[in-house]
Short mmCIF file of the C-alpha atoms (twelve columns), coordinates in Angstrom:
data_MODEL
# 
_entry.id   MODEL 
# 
loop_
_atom_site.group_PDB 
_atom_site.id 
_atom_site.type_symbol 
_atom_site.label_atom_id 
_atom_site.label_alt_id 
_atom_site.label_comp_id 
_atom_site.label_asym_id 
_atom_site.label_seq_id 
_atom_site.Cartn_x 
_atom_site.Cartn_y 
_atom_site.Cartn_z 
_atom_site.pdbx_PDB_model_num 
ATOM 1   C CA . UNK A 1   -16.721 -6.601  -29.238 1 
ATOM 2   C CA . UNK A 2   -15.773 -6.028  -32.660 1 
ATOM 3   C CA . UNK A 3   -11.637 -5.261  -32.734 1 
ATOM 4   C CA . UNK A 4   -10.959 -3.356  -29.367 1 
ATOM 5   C CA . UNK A 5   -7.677  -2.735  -29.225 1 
ATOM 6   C CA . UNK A 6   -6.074  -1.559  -25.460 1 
ATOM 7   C CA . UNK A 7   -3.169  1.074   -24.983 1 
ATOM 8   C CA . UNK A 8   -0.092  -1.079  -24.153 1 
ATOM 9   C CA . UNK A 9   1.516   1.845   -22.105 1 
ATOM 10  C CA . UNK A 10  -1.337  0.585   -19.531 1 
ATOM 11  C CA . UNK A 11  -0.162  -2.633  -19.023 1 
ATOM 12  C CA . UNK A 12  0.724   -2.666  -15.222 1 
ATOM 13  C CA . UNK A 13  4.480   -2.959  -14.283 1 
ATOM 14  C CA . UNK A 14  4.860   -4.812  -10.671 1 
ATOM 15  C CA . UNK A 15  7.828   -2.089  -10.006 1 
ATOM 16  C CA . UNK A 16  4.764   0.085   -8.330  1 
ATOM 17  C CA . UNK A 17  3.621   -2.847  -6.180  1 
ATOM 18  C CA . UNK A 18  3.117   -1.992  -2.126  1 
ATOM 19  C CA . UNK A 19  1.822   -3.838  0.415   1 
ATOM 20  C CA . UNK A 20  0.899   -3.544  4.135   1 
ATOM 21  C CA . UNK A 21  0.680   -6.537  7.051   1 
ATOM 22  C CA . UNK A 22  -1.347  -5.584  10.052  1 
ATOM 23  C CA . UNK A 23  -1.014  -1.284  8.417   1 
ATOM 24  C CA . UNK A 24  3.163   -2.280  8.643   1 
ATOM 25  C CA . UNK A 25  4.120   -0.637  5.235   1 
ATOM 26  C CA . UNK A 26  6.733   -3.192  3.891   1 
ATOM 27  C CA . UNK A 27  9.059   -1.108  2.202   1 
ATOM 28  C CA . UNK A 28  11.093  -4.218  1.015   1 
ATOM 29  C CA . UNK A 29  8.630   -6.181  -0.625  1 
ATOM 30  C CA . UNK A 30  9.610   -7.028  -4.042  1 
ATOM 31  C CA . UNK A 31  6.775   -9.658  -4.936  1 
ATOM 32  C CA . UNK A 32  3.262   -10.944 -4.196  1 
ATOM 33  C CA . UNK A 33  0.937   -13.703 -5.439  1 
ATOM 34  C CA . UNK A 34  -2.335  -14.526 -3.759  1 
ATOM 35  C CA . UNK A 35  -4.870  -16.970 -5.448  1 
ATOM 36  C CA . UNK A 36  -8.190  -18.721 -4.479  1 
ATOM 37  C CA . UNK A 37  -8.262  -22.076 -6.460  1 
ATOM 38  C CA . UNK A 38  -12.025 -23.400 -6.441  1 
ATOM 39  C CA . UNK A 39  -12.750 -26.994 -5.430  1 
ATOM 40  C CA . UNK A 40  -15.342 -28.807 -7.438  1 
ATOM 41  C CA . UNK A 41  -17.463 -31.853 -6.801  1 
ATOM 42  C CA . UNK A 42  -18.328 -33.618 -9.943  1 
ATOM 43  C CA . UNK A 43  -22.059 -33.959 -10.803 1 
ATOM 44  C CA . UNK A 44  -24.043 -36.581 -12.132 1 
ATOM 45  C CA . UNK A 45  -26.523 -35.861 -14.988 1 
ATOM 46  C CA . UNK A 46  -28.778 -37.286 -17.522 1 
ATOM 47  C CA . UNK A 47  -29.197 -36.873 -20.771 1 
ATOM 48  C CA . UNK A 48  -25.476 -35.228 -21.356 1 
ATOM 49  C CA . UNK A 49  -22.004 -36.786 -22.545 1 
ATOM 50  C CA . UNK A 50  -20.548 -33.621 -20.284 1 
ATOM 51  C CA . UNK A 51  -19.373 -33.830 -16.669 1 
ATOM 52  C CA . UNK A 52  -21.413 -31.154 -14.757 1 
ATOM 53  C CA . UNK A 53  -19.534 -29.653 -11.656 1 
ATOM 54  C CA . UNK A 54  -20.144 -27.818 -8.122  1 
ATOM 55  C CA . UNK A 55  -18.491 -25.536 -6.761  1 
ATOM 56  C CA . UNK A 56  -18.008 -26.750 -2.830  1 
ATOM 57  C CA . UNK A 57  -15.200 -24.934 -1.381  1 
ATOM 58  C CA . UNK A 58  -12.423 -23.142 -2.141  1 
ATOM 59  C CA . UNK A 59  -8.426  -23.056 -1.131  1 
ATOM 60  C CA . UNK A 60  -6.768  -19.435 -0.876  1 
ATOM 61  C CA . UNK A 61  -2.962  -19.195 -1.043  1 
ATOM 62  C CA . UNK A 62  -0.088  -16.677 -1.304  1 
ATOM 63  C CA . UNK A 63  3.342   -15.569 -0.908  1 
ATOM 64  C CA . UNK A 64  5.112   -12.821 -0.316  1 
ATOM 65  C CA . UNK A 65  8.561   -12.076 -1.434  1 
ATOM 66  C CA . UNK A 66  11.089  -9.626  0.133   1 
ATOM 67  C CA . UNK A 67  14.851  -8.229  0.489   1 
ATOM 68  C CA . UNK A 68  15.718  -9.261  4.012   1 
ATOM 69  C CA . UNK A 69  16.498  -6.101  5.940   1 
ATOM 70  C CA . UNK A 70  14.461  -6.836  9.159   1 
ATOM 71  C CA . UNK A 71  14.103  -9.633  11.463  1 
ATOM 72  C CA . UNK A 72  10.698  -8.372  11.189  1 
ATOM 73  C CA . UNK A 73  8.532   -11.964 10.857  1 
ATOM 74  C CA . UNK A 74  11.084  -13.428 13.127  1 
ATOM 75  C CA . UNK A 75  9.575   -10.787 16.133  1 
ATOM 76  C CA . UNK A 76  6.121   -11.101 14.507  1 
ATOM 77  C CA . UNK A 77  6.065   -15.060 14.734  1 
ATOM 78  C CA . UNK A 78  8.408   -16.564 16.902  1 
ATOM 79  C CA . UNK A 79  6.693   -16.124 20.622  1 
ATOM 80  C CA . UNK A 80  3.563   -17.117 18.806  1 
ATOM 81  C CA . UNK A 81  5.378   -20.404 17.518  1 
ATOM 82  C CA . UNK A 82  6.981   -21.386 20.530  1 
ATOM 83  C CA . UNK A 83  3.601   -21.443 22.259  1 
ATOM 84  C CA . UNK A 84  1.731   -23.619 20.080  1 
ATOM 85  C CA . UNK A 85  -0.460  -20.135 18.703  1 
ATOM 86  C CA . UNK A 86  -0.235  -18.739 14.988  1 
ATOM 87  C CA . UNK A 87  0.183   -15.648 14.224  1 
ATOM 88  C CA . UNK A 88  -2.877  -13.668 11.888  1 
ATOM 89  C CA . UNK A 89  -2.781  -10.650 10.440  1 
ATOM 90  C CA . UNK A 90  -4.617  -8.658  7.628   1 
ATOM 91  C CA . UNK A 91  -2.467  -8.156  4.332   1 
ATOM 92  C CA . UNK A 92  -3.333  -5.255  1.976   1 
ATOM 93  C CA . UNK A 93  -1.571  -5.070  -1.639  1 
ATOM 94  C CA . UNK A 94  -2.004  -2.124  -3.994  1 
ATOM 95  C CA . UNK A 95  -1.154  -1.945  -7.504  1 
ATOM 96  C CA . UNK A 96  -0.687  1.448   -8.858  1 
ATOM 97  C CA . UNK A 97  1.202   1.685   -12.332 1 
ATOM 98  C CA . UNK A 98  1.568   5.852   -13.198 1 
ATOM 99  C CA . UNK A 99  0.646   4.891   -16.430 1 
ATOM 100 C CA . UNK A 100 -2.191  2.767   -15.440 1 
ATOM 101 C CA . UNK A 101 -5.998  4.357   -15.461 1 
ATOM 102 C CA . UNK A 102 -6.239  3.623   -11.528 1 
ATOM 103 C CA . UNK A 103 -5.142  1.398   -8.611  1 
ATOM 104 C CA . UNK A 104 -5.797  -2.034  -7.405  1 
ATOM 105 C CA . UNK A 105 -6.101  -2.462  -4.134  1 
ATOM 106 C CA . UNK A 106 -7.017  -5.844  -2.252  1 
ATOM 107 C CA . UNK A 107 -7.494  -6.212  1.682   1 
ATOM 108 C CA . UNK A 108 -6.885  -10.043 2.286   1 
ATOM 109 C CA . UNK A 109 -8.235  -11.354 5.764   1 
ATOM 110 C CA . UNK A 110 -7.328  -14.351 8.226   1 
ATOM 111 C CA . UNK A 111 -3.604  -15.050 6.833   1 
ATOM 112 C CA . UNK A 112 -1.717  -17.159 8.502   1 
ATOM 113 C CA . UNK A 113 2.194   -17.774 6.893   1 
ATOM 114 C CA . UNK A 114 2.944   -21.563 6.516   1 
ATOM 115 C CA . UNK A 115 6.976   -21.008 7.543   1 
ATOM 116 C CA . UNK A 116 9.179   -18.446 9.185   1 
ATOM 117 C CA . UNK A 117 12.761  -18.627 8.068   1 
ATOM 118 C CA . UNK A 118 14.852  -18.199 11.318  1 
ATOM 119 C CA . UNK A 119 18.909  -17.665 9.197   1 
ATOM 120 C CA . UNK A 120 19.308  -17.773 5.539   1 
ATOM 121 C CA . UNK A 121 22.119  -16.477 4.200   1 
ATOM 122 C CA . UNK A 122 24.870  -16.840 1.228   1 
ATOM 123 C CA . UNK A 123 28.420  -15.047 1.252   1 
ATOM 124 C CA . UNK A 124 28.436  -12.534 -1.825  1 
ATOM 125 C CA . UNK A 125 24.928  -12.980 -1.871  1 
ATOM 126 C CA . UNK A 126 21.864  -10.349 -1.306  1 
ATOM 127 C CA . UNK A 127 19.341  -11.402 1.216   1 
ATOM 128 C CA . UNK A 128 15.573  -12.390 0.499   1 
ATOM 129 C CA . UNK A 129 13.105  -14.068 2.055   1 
ATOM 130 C CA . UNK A 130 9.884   -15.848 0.717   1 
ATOM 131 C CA . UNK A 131 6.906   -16.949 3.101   1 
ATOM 132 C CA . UNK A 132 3.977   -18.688 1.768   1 
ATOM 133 C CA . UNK A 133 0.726   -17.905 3.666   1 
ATOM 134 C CA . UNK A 134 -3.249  -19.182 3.428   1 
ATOM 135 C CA . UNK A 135 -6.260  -16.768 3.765   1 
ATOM 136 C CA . UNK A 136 -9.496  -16.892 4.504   1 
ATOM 137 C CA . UNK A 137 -11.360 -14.003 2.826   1 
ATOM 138 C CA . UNK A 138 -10.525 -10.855 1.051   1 
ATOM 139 C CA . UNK A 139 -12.049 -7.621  0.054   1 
ATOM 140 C CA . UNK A 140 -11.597 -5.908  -3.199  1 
ATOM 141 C CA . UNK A 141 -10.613 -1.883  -2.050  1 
ATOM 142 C CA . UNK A 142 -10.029 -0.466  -5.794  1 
ATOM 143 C CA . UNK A 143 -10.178 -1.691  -9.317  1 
ATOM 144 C CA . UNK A 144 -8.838  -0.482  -12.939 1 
ATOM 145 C CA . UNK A 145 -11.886 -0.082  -14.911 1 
ATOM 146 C CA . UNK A 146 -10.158 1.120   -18.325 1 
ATOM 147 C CA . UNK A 147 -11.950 0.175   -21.260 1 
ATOM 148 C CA . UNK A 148 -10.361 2.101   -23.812 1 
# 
C-alpha cells in the first residue's frame, strides 16, 4: 500500500447508532460497546528468546447506554431475578453513518446484563442508565467494505 489516503467525510459518527434487544427497537439508546478480549496461555519453546502464545478462550463484554424513559429492563429482569433465573436475550447494533459507504450490523447472542438499576435519579438532572452485559457469540450481519 503505497500512500492510500481515505475520505474523512466517511469516518462513522455514533449519532446514527441503533440497536435492538430481543427485535425491541431501543429508541433511547445513546451508546454501545461490545468487545471479545482473547485469553492466552503462554507457550514454551526452544530455540527462541520470544514468548510464544495460545489462544484458549475468550471473554466477551458490553454495555449499553441509554436516556431512561422506560422501566423497560426493570419488567424485562426483575421476575427473572427474584426467582433465581437470568434473563437472555439477542442484541443487534447497526451502524449506519449517511455519509458512510454502508452499514454495520452485528447480531450478538446469549447476553446476559450483569446489573439492573431498580431508582436512579438526580434533581435537575436528565435520566440515564448504563447496564453492562456478557455474551456468548455473535454474528457479523453487514460490513463497510470502502477502500477508497
Amino acid at each position: 500500500m503505497d500512500g492510500l489516503k481515505y475520505n474523512s467525510d466517511k469516518q462513522i459518527n455514533g449519532t446514527f447508532g441503533e440497536l435492538w434487544i430481543d427485535d425491541y427497537y431501543m429508541a433511547e439508546v445513546t451508546g454501545l460497546e461490545a468487545k471479545v478480549s482473547i485469553e492466552k496461555s503462554e507457550v514454551k519453546q526452544t530455540g527462541s528468546l520470544a514468548k510464544g502464545h495460545k489462544v484458549t478462550g475468550i471473554d466477551c463484554k458490553g454495555t449499553v447506554k441509554l436516556n431512561k424513559v422506560s422501566s423497560y429492563f426493570i419488567k424485562k429482569m426483575s421476575d427473572n431475578l427474584k426467582a433465581g433465573k437470568s434473563t437472555t436475550c439477542t442484541i443487534i447494533t447497526k451502524l449506519a453513518d449517511p455519509a458512510s459507504d454502508g452499514i454495520e450490523r452485528i447480531r450478538l447472542t446469549g447476553c446476559t446484563f450483569d446489573e439492573m438499576t431498580i431508582a436512579s435519579w438526580e434533581a435537575k438532572k436528565l435520566g440515564e442508565e448504563s447496564y453492562p452485559f456478557t455474551f456468548t457469540g455473535w454474528d457479523v450481519l453487514d460490513t463497510i467494505d470502502t477502500f477508497l
